[in-house]
Tab-separated table of C-alpha atoms in Angstrom:
chain	number	residue	atom	x	y	z
A	58	VAL	CA	-49.079	66.642	133.729
A	59	LEU	CA	-46.806	67.353	136.673
A	60	SER	CA	-43.597	66.656	134.788
A	61	SER	CA	-44.616	69.060	132.013
A	62	LEU	CA	-45.656	71.714	134.537
A	63	ALA	CA	-42.458	71.209	136.547
A	64	SER	CA	-40.364	71.654	133.398
A	65	GLN	CA	-42.143	74.887	132.452
A	66	ILE	CA	-41.860	76.292	135.968
A	67	LYS	CA	-38.174	75.365	136.183
A	68	ASN	CA	-37.502	77.243	132.931
A	69	VAL	CA	-39.372	80.291	134.215
A	70	TYR	CA	-37.541	80.098	137.554
A	71	ASP	CA	-34.118	79.891	135.869
A	72	THR	CA	-34.935	82.908	133.681
A	73	GLY	CA	-36.350	84.747	136.683
A	74	LYS	CA	-33.126	84.075	138.563
A	75	GLN	CA	-31.157	85.619	135.670
A	76	LEU	CA	-33.498	88.620	135.789
A	77	ASN	CA	-32.998	89.017	139.522
A	78	ASP	CA	-29.217	88.927	139.002
A	79	VAL	CA	-29.486	91.675	136.371
A	80	LEU	CA	-31.714	93.705	138.706
A	81	GLU	CA	-29.146	93.099	141.475
A	82	GLY	CA	-31.955	92.372	143.937
A	83	GLU	CA	-33.440	95.853	143.609
A	84	ASN	CA	-37.035	94.503	143.525
A	85	LYS	CA	-37.652	92.795	146.856
A	86	GLU	CA	-41.178	91.627	146.006
A	87	PHE	CA	-39.892	89.873	142.908
A	88	GLU	CA	-37.066	88.330	144.894
A	89	LYS	CA	-39.598	87.033	147.442
A	90	SER	CA	-41.830	85.494	144.740
A	91	LEU	CA	-38.773	83.818	143.241
A	92	ILE	CA	-37.886	82.253	146.609
A	93	ASN	CA	-41.443	80.924	146.979
A	94	ILE	CA	-41.205	79.207	143.603
A	95	LYS	CA	-37.763	77.803	144.411
A	96	ASN	CA	-39.002	76.327	147.689
A	97	ASN	CA	-41.774	74.445	145.849
A	98	LEU	CA	-39.972	73.257	142.718
A	99	ASN	CA	-40.351	69.634	143.922
A	100	THR	CA	-44.102	70.070	144.396
A	101	PRO	CA	-45.159	71.937	141.233
A	102	GLU	CA	-48.865	71.470	141.980
A	103	LYS	CA	-48.423	73.941	144.886
A	104	ILE	CA	-46.754	76.643	142.782
A	105	PRO	CA	-49.612	78.209	140.701
A	106	PRO	CA	-50.737	80.588	143.508
A	107	TYR	CA	-47.163	81.914	143.681
A	108	LEU	CA	-47.121	82.361	139.907
A	109	ASN	CA	-49.732	85.102	140.262
A	110	ASP	CA	-47.390	87.129	142.515
A	111	PHE	CA	-44.492	86.317	140.216
A	112	GLY	CA	-46.478	87.455	137.143
A	113	SER	CA	-47.551	90.700	138.853
A	114	CYS	CA	-43.910	91.464	139.694
A	115	ILE	CA	-42.835	90.774	136.108
A	116	GLU	CA	-45.562	93.090	134.803
A	117	SER	CA	-44.515	95.838	137.217
A	118	ILE	CA	-40.835	95.458	136.312
A	119	TYR	CA	-41.669	95.514	132.597
A	120	LYS	CA	-43.692	98.741	132.893
A	121	GLU	CA	-40.919	100.376	134.919
A	122	TYR	CA	-38.170	99.406	132.512
A	123	ILE	CA	-40.042	100.167	129.302
A	124	SER	CA	-40.393	103.760	130.581
A	125	LYS	CA	-36.788	103.758	131.744
A	126	LYS	CA	-35.581	102.508	128.373
A	127	ILE	CA	-37.444	105.295	126.564
A	128	GLU	CA	-35.940	107.930	128.863
A	129	ASP	CA	-32.421	106.451	128.702
A	130	SER	CA	-32.707	106.262	124.913
A	131	ARG	CA	-33.675	109.947	124.785
A	132	LYS	CA	-30.770	110.957	127.019
A	133	LEU	CA	-28.381	108.752	125.064
A	134	ASP	CA	-29.459	110.217	121.722
A	135	GLU	CA	-29.025	113.710	123.130
A	136	ILE	CA	-25.552	113.030	124.507
A	137	LYS	CA	-24.494	111.292	121.265
A	138	LYS	CA	-25.626	114.371	119.355
A	139	ASN	CA	-23.652	116.619	121.721
A	140	ILE	CA	-20.554	114.428	121.339
A	141	GLU	CA	-20.816	114.578	117.536
A	142	GLU	CA	-21.157	118.364	117.712
A	143	VAL	CA	-18.155	118.760	120.022
A	144	GLU	CA	-16.058	116.389	117.895
A	145	SER	CA	-16.990	118.451	114.828
A	146	ASN	CA	-15.986	121.638	116.683
A	147	ILE	CA	-12.649	120.105	117.662
A	148	LYS	CA	-12.017	119.141	114.050
A	149	LYS	CA	-12.720	122.729	112.929
A	150	LEU	CA	-10.536	124.228	115.646
A	151	LYS	CA	-7.671	121.922	114.755
A	152	SER	CA	-8.058	123.213	111.185
A	153	ASN	CA	-7.627	126.749	112.576
A	154	GLN	CA	-11.326	127.593	112.236
A	155	LYS	CA	-13.301	129.227	115.025
A	156	VAL	CA	-16.545	127.676	116.142
A	157	PHE	CA	-19.728	129.716	115.814
A	158	LYS	CA	-23.393	128.897	116.280
A	159	PRO	CA	-24.997	127.222	113.239
A	160	ASP	CA	-27.539	130.025	112.691
A	161	PHE	CA	-24.703	132.577	112.558
A	162	VAL	CA	-22.793	130.494	110.018
A	163	GLN	CA	-25.963	130.036	107.934
A	164	LEU	CA	-26.642	133.782	107.903
A	165	ILE	CA	-23.133	134.605	106.635
A	166	LYS	CA	-23.401	131.849	104.007
A	167	TYR	CA	-26.736	133.225	102.787
A	168	LEU	CA	-25.471	136.817	102.570
A	169	LYS	CA	-22.338	135.745	100.692
A	170	GLU	CA	-24.256	133.643	98.187
A	171	GLN	CA	-26.826	136.347	97.484
A	172	LEU	CA	-24.220	139.093	97.120
A	173	TYR	CA	-22.209	136.891	94.785
A	174	ASP	CA	-25.297	136.329	92.623
A	175	LYS	CA	-25.880	140.067	92.411
A	176	PHE	CA	-22.330	141.350	91.930
A	177	ASN	CA	-20.760	138.244	90.403
A	178	LYS	CA	-17.860	138.457	92.845
A	179	GLU	CA	-16.937	137.256	96.299
A	180	VAL	CA	-17.816	139.780	98.981
A	181	GLU	CA	-15.896	139.406	102.218
A	182	ILE	CA	-18.127	139.095	105.279
A	183	LYS	CA	-16.522	138.364	108.635
A	184	PRO	CA	-17.336	139.042	112.287
A	185	LEU	CA	-15.289	141.682	114.106
A	186	CYS	CA	-13.488	139.049	116.186
A	187	ASP	CA	-11.953	137.398	113.094
A	188	TYR	CA	-9.962	140.543	112.321
A	189	GLY	CA	-8.703	141.097	115.858
A	190	GLN	CA	-5.634	140.170	117.870
A	191	ILE	CA	-5.224	140.818	121.596
A	192	LEU	CA	-2.036	142.824	122.336
A	193	ASP	CA	-2.088	142.437	126.124
A	194	GLU	CA	-3.326	139.056	127.382
A	195	GLU	CA	-3.875	140.457	130.887
A	196	TRP	CA	-6.683	142.545	129.402
A	197	ARG	CA	-8.167	139.841	127.156
A	198	ASN	CA	-11.103	139.127	129.438
A	199	ALA	CA	-11.956	142.807	129.712
A	200	VAL	CA	-11.864	143.274	125.911
A	201	GLU	CA	-13.831	140.086	125.194
A	202	GLY	CA	-16.315	140.787	127.988
A	203	TYR	CA	-16.966	144.426	127.138
A	204	LEU	CA	-17.460	143.759	123.420
A	205	ASN	CA	-19.622	140.725	124.214
A	206	THR	CA	-22.061	140.127	121.314
A	207	GLN	CA	-20.450	142.906	119.273
A	208	ARG	CA	-17.549	140.539	118.676
A	209	LEU	CA	-19.883	138.940	116.143
A	210	ALA	CA	-20.884	142.199	114.454
A	211	LEU	CA	-20.475	141.658	110.698
A	212	ILE	CA	-17.944	143.812	108.907
A	213	ILE	CA	-18.775	144.413	105.215
A	214	ASP	CA	-17.249	146.836	102.746
A	215	PRO	CA	-19.322	150.066	102.602
A	216	GLU	CA	-20.115	149.419	98.931
A	217	TYR	CA	-22.200	146.359	99.839
A	218	VAL	CA	-23.605	147.237	103.250
A	219	LEU	CA	-27.062	148.435	102.173
A	220	ASP	CA	-27.546	145.435	99.899
A	221	ALA	CA	-26.512	143.173	102.766
A	222	VAL	CA	-29.030	144.893	105.084
A	223	LYS	CA	-31.861	144.295	102.601
A	224	LEU	CA	-30.880	140.650	102.318
A	225	TYR	CA	-30.661	140.464	106.109
A	226	LYS	CA	-34.207	141.820	106.397
A	227	TYR	CA	-35.511	139.231	103.926
A	228	TYR	CA	-33.673	136.470	105.777
A	229	TYR	CA	-35.168	137.609	109.091
A	230	LYS	CA	-38.693	137.877	107.694
A	231	ASN	CA	-38.798	134.677	105.656
A	232	ILE	CA	-36.100	132.268	106.821
A	233	ASN	CA	-35.133	132.741	110.464
A	234	SER	CA	-36.928	135.275	112.638
A	235	ASN	CA	-34.834	134.345	115.693
A	236	ILE	CA	-31.578	135.943	114.561
A	237	SER	CA	-30.312	139.063	116.330
A	238	TYR	CA	-26.829	139.483	114.873
A	239	GLU	CA	-25.584	142.934	113.874
A	240	ILE	CA	-24.254	144.424	110.655
A	241	VAL	CA	-21.898	147.355	111.150
A	242	ASP	CA	-22.727	150.459	109.142
A	243	THR	CA	-19.230	150.853	107.738
A	244	THR	CA	-20.396	153.859	105.657
A	245	LYS	CA	-20.583	155.997	108.822
A	246	LEU	CA	-17.407	154.976	110.612
A	247	ASN	CA	-14.704	157.529	111.398
A	248	LEU	CA	-11.497	156.207	109.862
A	249	ASP	CA	-9.452	159.154	111.103
A	250	TYR	CA	-8.763	158.644	114.803
A	251	GLU	CA	-6.022	158.308	117.362
A	252	VAL	CA	-5.900	155.482	119.904
A	253	ASP	CA	-5.761	156.572	123.532
A	254	GLU	CA	-3.237	154.255	125.229
A	255	LYS	CA	-5.237	154.402	128.465
A	256	THR	CA	-8.311	152.801	126.893
A	257	LEU	CA	-9.296	149.239	125.955
A	258	ALA	CA	-8.806	150.159	122.286
A	259	ALA	CA	-5.049	150.041	122.907
A	260	LYS	CA	-5.210	146.436	124.137
A	261	VAL	CA	-6.292	145.014	120.775
A	262	GLN	CA	-5.554	145.569	117.103
A	263	PHE	CA	-7.468	144.736	113.913
A	264	SER	CA	-6.301	143.865	110.410
A	265	ASN	CA	-9.321	145.472	108.728
A	266	LYS	CA	-9.674	149.268	108.804
A	267	TYR	CA	-13.442	149.148	109.239
A	268	ALA	CA	-13.167	146.609	112.026
A	269	SER	CA	-10.481	148.754	113.662
A	270	ALA	CA	-12.625	151.918	113.386
A	271	TYR	CA	-15.653	150.134	114.847
A	272	ALA	CA	-13.601	148.753	117.744
A	273	GLN	CA	-12.212	152.251	118.370
A	274	PHE	CA	-15.765	153.611	118.440
A	275	ILE	CA	-16.698	151.127	121.213
A	276	LEU	CA	-13.473	150.560	123.138
A	277	GLY	CA	-11.916	154.002	122.750
A	278	LYS	CA	-14.323	155.336	125.395
A	279	VAL	CA	-13.473	152.680	127.983
A	280	HIS	CA	-10.637	153.630	130.339
A	281	CYS	CA	-8.505	150.913	131.899
A	282	VAL	CA	-8.008	151.265	135.658
A	283	ASP	CA	-6.133	149.230	138.244
A	284	ASN	CA	-8.855	148.886	140.864
A	285	GLU	CA	-12.438	149.692	141.798
A	286	ASP	CA	-11.430	152.913	143.590
A	287	GLN	CA	-10.487	154.473	140.248
A	288	LEU	CA	-13.537	153.391	138.260
A	289	ASN	CA	-15.659	156.488	138.865
A	290	ASN	CA	-12.817	158.782	137.741
A	291	TYR	CA	-14.175	158.240	134.207
A	292	LYS	CA	-17.587	158.114	132.562
A	293	ILE	CA	-16.796	154.607	131.315
A	294	SER	CA	-14.078	152.386	132.781
A	295	ILE	CA	-13.122	148.797	133.516
A	296	THR	CA	-10.689	146.694	135.562
A	297	LYS	CA	-8.704	143.651	134.423
A	298	ASP	CA	-11.051	141.414	136.377
A	299	CYS	CA	-14.044	142.799	134.460
A	300	ILE	CA	-15.702	145.165	136.930
A	301	ARG	CA	-17.277	147.830	134.714
A	302	TYR	CA	-18.400	151.388	135.415
A	303	LYS	CA	-20.921	153.003	133.060
A	304	ASN	CA	-23.942	155.311	133.370
A	305	PHE	CA	-23.033	155.857	137.040
A	306	THR	CA	-23.380	152.154	137.835
A	307	TYR	CA	-20.943	149.384	138.742
A	308	ALA	CA	-21.420	145.922	137.303
A	309	ALA	CA	-19.506	142.674	136.815
A	310	ILE	CA	-19.372	141.196	133.346
A	311	LYS	CA	-20.591	137.593	133.236
A	312	GLN	CA	-17.726	135.110	133.203
A	313	SER	CA	-19.602	132.999	130.652
A	314	VAL	CA	-19.019	135.806	128.142
A	315	TYR	CA	-15.244	136.094	128.311
A	316	LYS	CA	-14.633	132.433	129.193
A	317	ASN	CA	-15.521	131.745	125.567
A	318	PRO	CA	-12.892	133.870	123.783
A	319	LEU	CA	-13.374	134.767	120.132
A	320	ILE	CA	-10.733	137.374	119.325
A	321	GLY	CA	-7.548	136.333	117.533
A	322	ASN	CA	-5.819	133.032	116.846
A	323	ASP	CA	-5.117	132.570	120.547
A	324	ALA	CA	-8.879	132.201	121.006
A	325	ILE	CA	-8.770	129.076	118.872
A	326	GLU	CA	-6.330	127.417	121.260
A	327	VAL	CA	-8.470	128.351	124.261
A	328	GLN	CA	-11.626	127.102	122.528
A	329	LEU	CA	-9.886	123.851	121.586
A	330	LYS	CA	-8.915	123.146	125.202
A	331	LYS	CA	-12.446	123.955	126.292
A	332	GLU	CA	-14.028	121.658	123.694
A	333	GLU	CA	-11.638	118.810	124.501
A	334	ALA	CA	-12.562	119.160	128.165
A	335	ASN	CA	-16.250	119.149	127.186
A	336	LEU	CA	-15.703	115.970	125.175
A	337	ASP	CA	-14.137	114.216	128.163
A	338	ILE	CA	-17.098	115.240	130.337
A	339	LEU	CA	-19.626	114.051	127.743
A	340	LYS	CA	-17.892	110.694	127.334
A	341	GLU	CA	-17.841	110.291	131.086
A	342	GLN	CA	-21.574	111.061	131.196
A	343	ARG	CA	-22.280	108.636	128.356
A	344	SER	CA	-20.611	105.627	129.956
A	345	PRO	CA	-23.232	105.006	132.697
A	346	LEU	CA	-26.016	105.779	130.215
A	347	ASP	CA	-24.709	103.088	127.855
A	348	ALA	CA	-24.624	100.606	130.735
A	349	SER	CA	-28.116	101.614	131.877
A	350	TYR	CA	-29.564	101.253	128.370
A	351	ILE	CA	-27.994	97.806	127.950
A	352	LYS	CA	-29.492	96.803	131.303
A	353	ASP	CA	-32.907	98.129	130.234
A	354	LYS	CA	-32.880	95.959	127.112
A	355	LYS	CA	-31.702	92.874	129.027
A	356	VAL	CA	-34.384	93.285	131.695
A	357	LEU	CA	-37.137	93.638	129.079
A	358	GLU	CA	-35.818	90.643	127.151
A	359	LEU	CA	-35.840	88.480	130.303
A	360	CYS	CA	-39.313	89.746	131.252
A	361	HIS	CA	-40.585	88.422	127.931
A	362	GLN	CA	-38.860	85.092	128.471
A	363	CYS	CA	-40.203	84.481	131.979
A	364	ASP	CA	-43.801	85.442	131.361
A	365	ALA	CA	-45.688	83.230	133.838
A	366	LYS	CA	-48.871	83.579	131.783
A	367	ARG	CA	-47.387	81.267	129.177
A	368	ILE	CA	-47.222	78.389	131.653
A	369	ASP	CA	-49.994	75.908	130.856
A	370	THR	CA	-51.700	75.075	134.170
A	371	THR	CA	-54.894	73.704	132.618
A	372	GLY	CA	-53.574	70.174	132.985
A	373	LEU	CA	-53.084	70.781	136.694
A	374	ASN	CA	-56.829	71.135	137.223
A	375	LYS	CA	-57.373	67.791	135.484
A	376	TYR	CA	-54.558	66.342	137.525
A	377	GLU	CA	-56.317	67.398	140.713
A	378	THR	CA	-59.561	65.892	139.410
A	379	VAL	CA	-57.789	62.622	138.661
A	380	LYS	CA	-56.326	62.616	142.162
A	381	THR	CA	-59.780	63.135	143.606
A	382	TYR	CA	-61.236	60.223	141.665
A	383	GLN	CA	-58.294	58.021	142.487
A	384	GLN	CA	-59.029	58.653	146.134
A	385	LYS	CA	-62.701	57.873	145.560
A	386	ILE	CA	-61.759	54.618	143.860
A	387	LYS	CA	-59.537	53.799	146.802
A	388	ASP	CA	-62.466	54.441	149.098
A	389	LEU	CA	-64.666	52.298	146.859
A	390	THR	CA	-62.217	49.455	146.955
A	391	SER	CA	-62.094	49.627	150.725
A	392	GLU	CA	-65.885	49.609	150.844
A	393	ILE	CA	-66.032	46.560	148.581
A	394	ASP	CA	-63.552	44.807	150.845
A	395	ARG	CA	-65.861	45.576	153.726
A	396	LEU	CA	-68.915	44.347	151.857
A	397	GLU	CA	-67.201	41.071	151.127
A	398	GLN	CA	-67.062	40.446	154.846
A	399	VAL	CA	-70.760	41.137	155.395
A	400	PRO	CA	-72.816	37.896	155.945
A	401	LEU	CA	-76.043	38.064	153.951
A	402	VAL	CA	-77.877	34.767	154.255
A	403	GLY	CA	-79.671	33.867	151.041
A	404	ARG	CA	-78.407	36.971	149.223
A	405	GLN	CA	-74.680	36.166	149.062
A	406	PHE	CA	-74.792	35.217	145.383
A	407	GLU	CA	-76.490	38.460	144.423
A	408	LEU	CA	-74.004	40.450	146.516
A	409	ASN	CA	-71.061	38.697	144.949
A	410	GLN	CA	-72.355	39.538	141.497
A	411	ILE	CA	-72.617	43.214	142.380
A	412	ILE	CA	-69.167	43.231	143.960
A	413	GLU	CA	-67.584	41.571	140.914
A	414	GLU	CA	-69.332	43.962	138.568
A	415	LEU	CA	-68.139	46.941	140.579
A	416	LYS	CA	-64.581	45.603	140.664
A	417	SER	CA	-64.677	45.221	136.919
A	418	LYS	CA	-65.938	48.762	136.428
A	419	ILE	CA	-63.345	50.133	138.837
A	420	SER	CA	-60.628	48.436	136.773
A	421	VAL	CA	-61.959	50.162	133.673
A	422	ILE	CA	-61.976	53.500	135.502
A	423	GLU	CA	-58.398	52.978	136.686
A	424	GLU	CA	-57.306	52.182	133.147
A	425	LYS	CA	-58.955	55.322	131.823
A	426	ILE	CA	-57.391	57.444	134.545
A	427	SER	CA	-53.981	55.955	133.793
A	428	LYS	CA	-54.473	56.711	130.111
A	429	ALA	CA	-55.683	60.222	130.898
A	430	ASN	CA	-52.585	60.849	133.024
A	431	TYR	CA	-50.387	59.629	130.234
A	432	GLU	CA	-52.089	61.998	127.832
A	433	LYS	CA	-51.581	64.861	130.284
A	434	GLY	CA	-55.267	65.469	130.876
A	435	VAL	CA	-58.622	63.816	131.389
A	436	ASN	CA	-61.233	64.079	128.682
A	437	GLU	CA	-64.434	65.650	129.954
A	438	LYS	CA	-66.545	62.681	128.768
A	439	GLU	CA	-64.245	60.288	130.616
A	440	LEU	CA	-64.701	62.281	133.788
A	441	GLU	CA	-68.463	62.198	133.355
A	442	TYR	CA	-68.245	58.432	132.855
A	443	ILE	CA	-66.282	57.994	136.066
A	444	GLU	CA	-68.829	60.049	137.967
A	445	ALA	CA	-71.657	57.895	136.578
A	446	ILE	CA	-69.937	54.663	137.635
A	447	ILE	CA	-69.390	55.955	141.168
A	448	GLU	CA	-72.975	57.134	141.352
A	449	GLU	CA	-74.090	53.679	140.213
A	450	TYR	CA	-72.067	52.088	143.014
A	451	HIS	CA	-73.672	54.336	145.591
A	452	THR	CA	-77.120	53.408	144.274
A	453	ASN	CA	-76.347	49.706	144.473
A	454	ASP	CA	-74.788	50.140	147.895
A	455	ILE	CA	-78.016	51.703	149.154
A	456	LYS	CA	-80.060	48.894	147.659
A	457	LEU	CA	-77.877	46.320	149.397
A	458	LYS	CA	-78.183	48.014	152.721
A	459	ASN	CA	-81.973	48.170	152.428
A	460	THR	CA	-82.413	44.467	151.690
């Protein structure tokens, strides 16, 4: 019984030690329960009370790490998705393609496909930014920042604009109600204009006449000034560092707008550097998450392996019972030795018979106990038999004393 129990406990202890190493001693209660087991490995019958503490610690650790694994898995999936997206963006940028939001790309794709079906020809649809090129890089931020979302305004030949608007309405109503992109009414644009060199319109040029006219309509009103003192000299004005004056108010344009450039081929290079930097950050963030997730799995695996509930302690109870009866037999033997020394005139023969009978029965009991130990447990009927024999001795002992 004890050797089997000792073997089981040793296996659990060894696994628990591995678990504690993985946890790096972060659970002090578990570490304490492990020490208690270690200190009693040579006396396994004393360990079961400590197994309860050990089991409670394992259960607590398991609950903690199953939740942690779920959360780490969620974070890991999210960061993997972000890495895939950034890597896809980098691939596009290296192929000289700008990166736009998926819903914007889907909208353009839908409009192109539907217009092709109707007119049986490719209809060019591009955002304003795709036709532009910054002429003065010192003013790039001001141009990008002032245009803001209008950089994505769709430029379509006047012949197809109204059809595109109808398709846009259907798309908004039935496919994606979250879109808010603009279609330029190219039928109303003034194509006959002169660029004022003092305005933002002079800092950028466009390869499409409708794109150029639309940019003139927006940027041709915005005067470029050197500092804030000059801003209110015009109805609308701006500085190189993106302080804007409009409607009698001063305001700074958000850096997040112009830090993501979209105009011209130079924007591709800037976007590429930005995405490569993002990729490095994401990979750096992923590394500890990978390690944490691996640890989560290892901890849970070891928790399963050192489940104290799987240790069979039923034999220990029988072992304790056997020990108790062995002690009783020892006491009986001592009592018989004492009885053998008692002078009983005229009754010595009768006493000797009783003593010999009891010795014989004790031998049988000892044999059964030895067999029960060997079989790692005492059969309940055998225990009842032992109790009956001892009770019989006590009865006879009383009889002897009363004669």
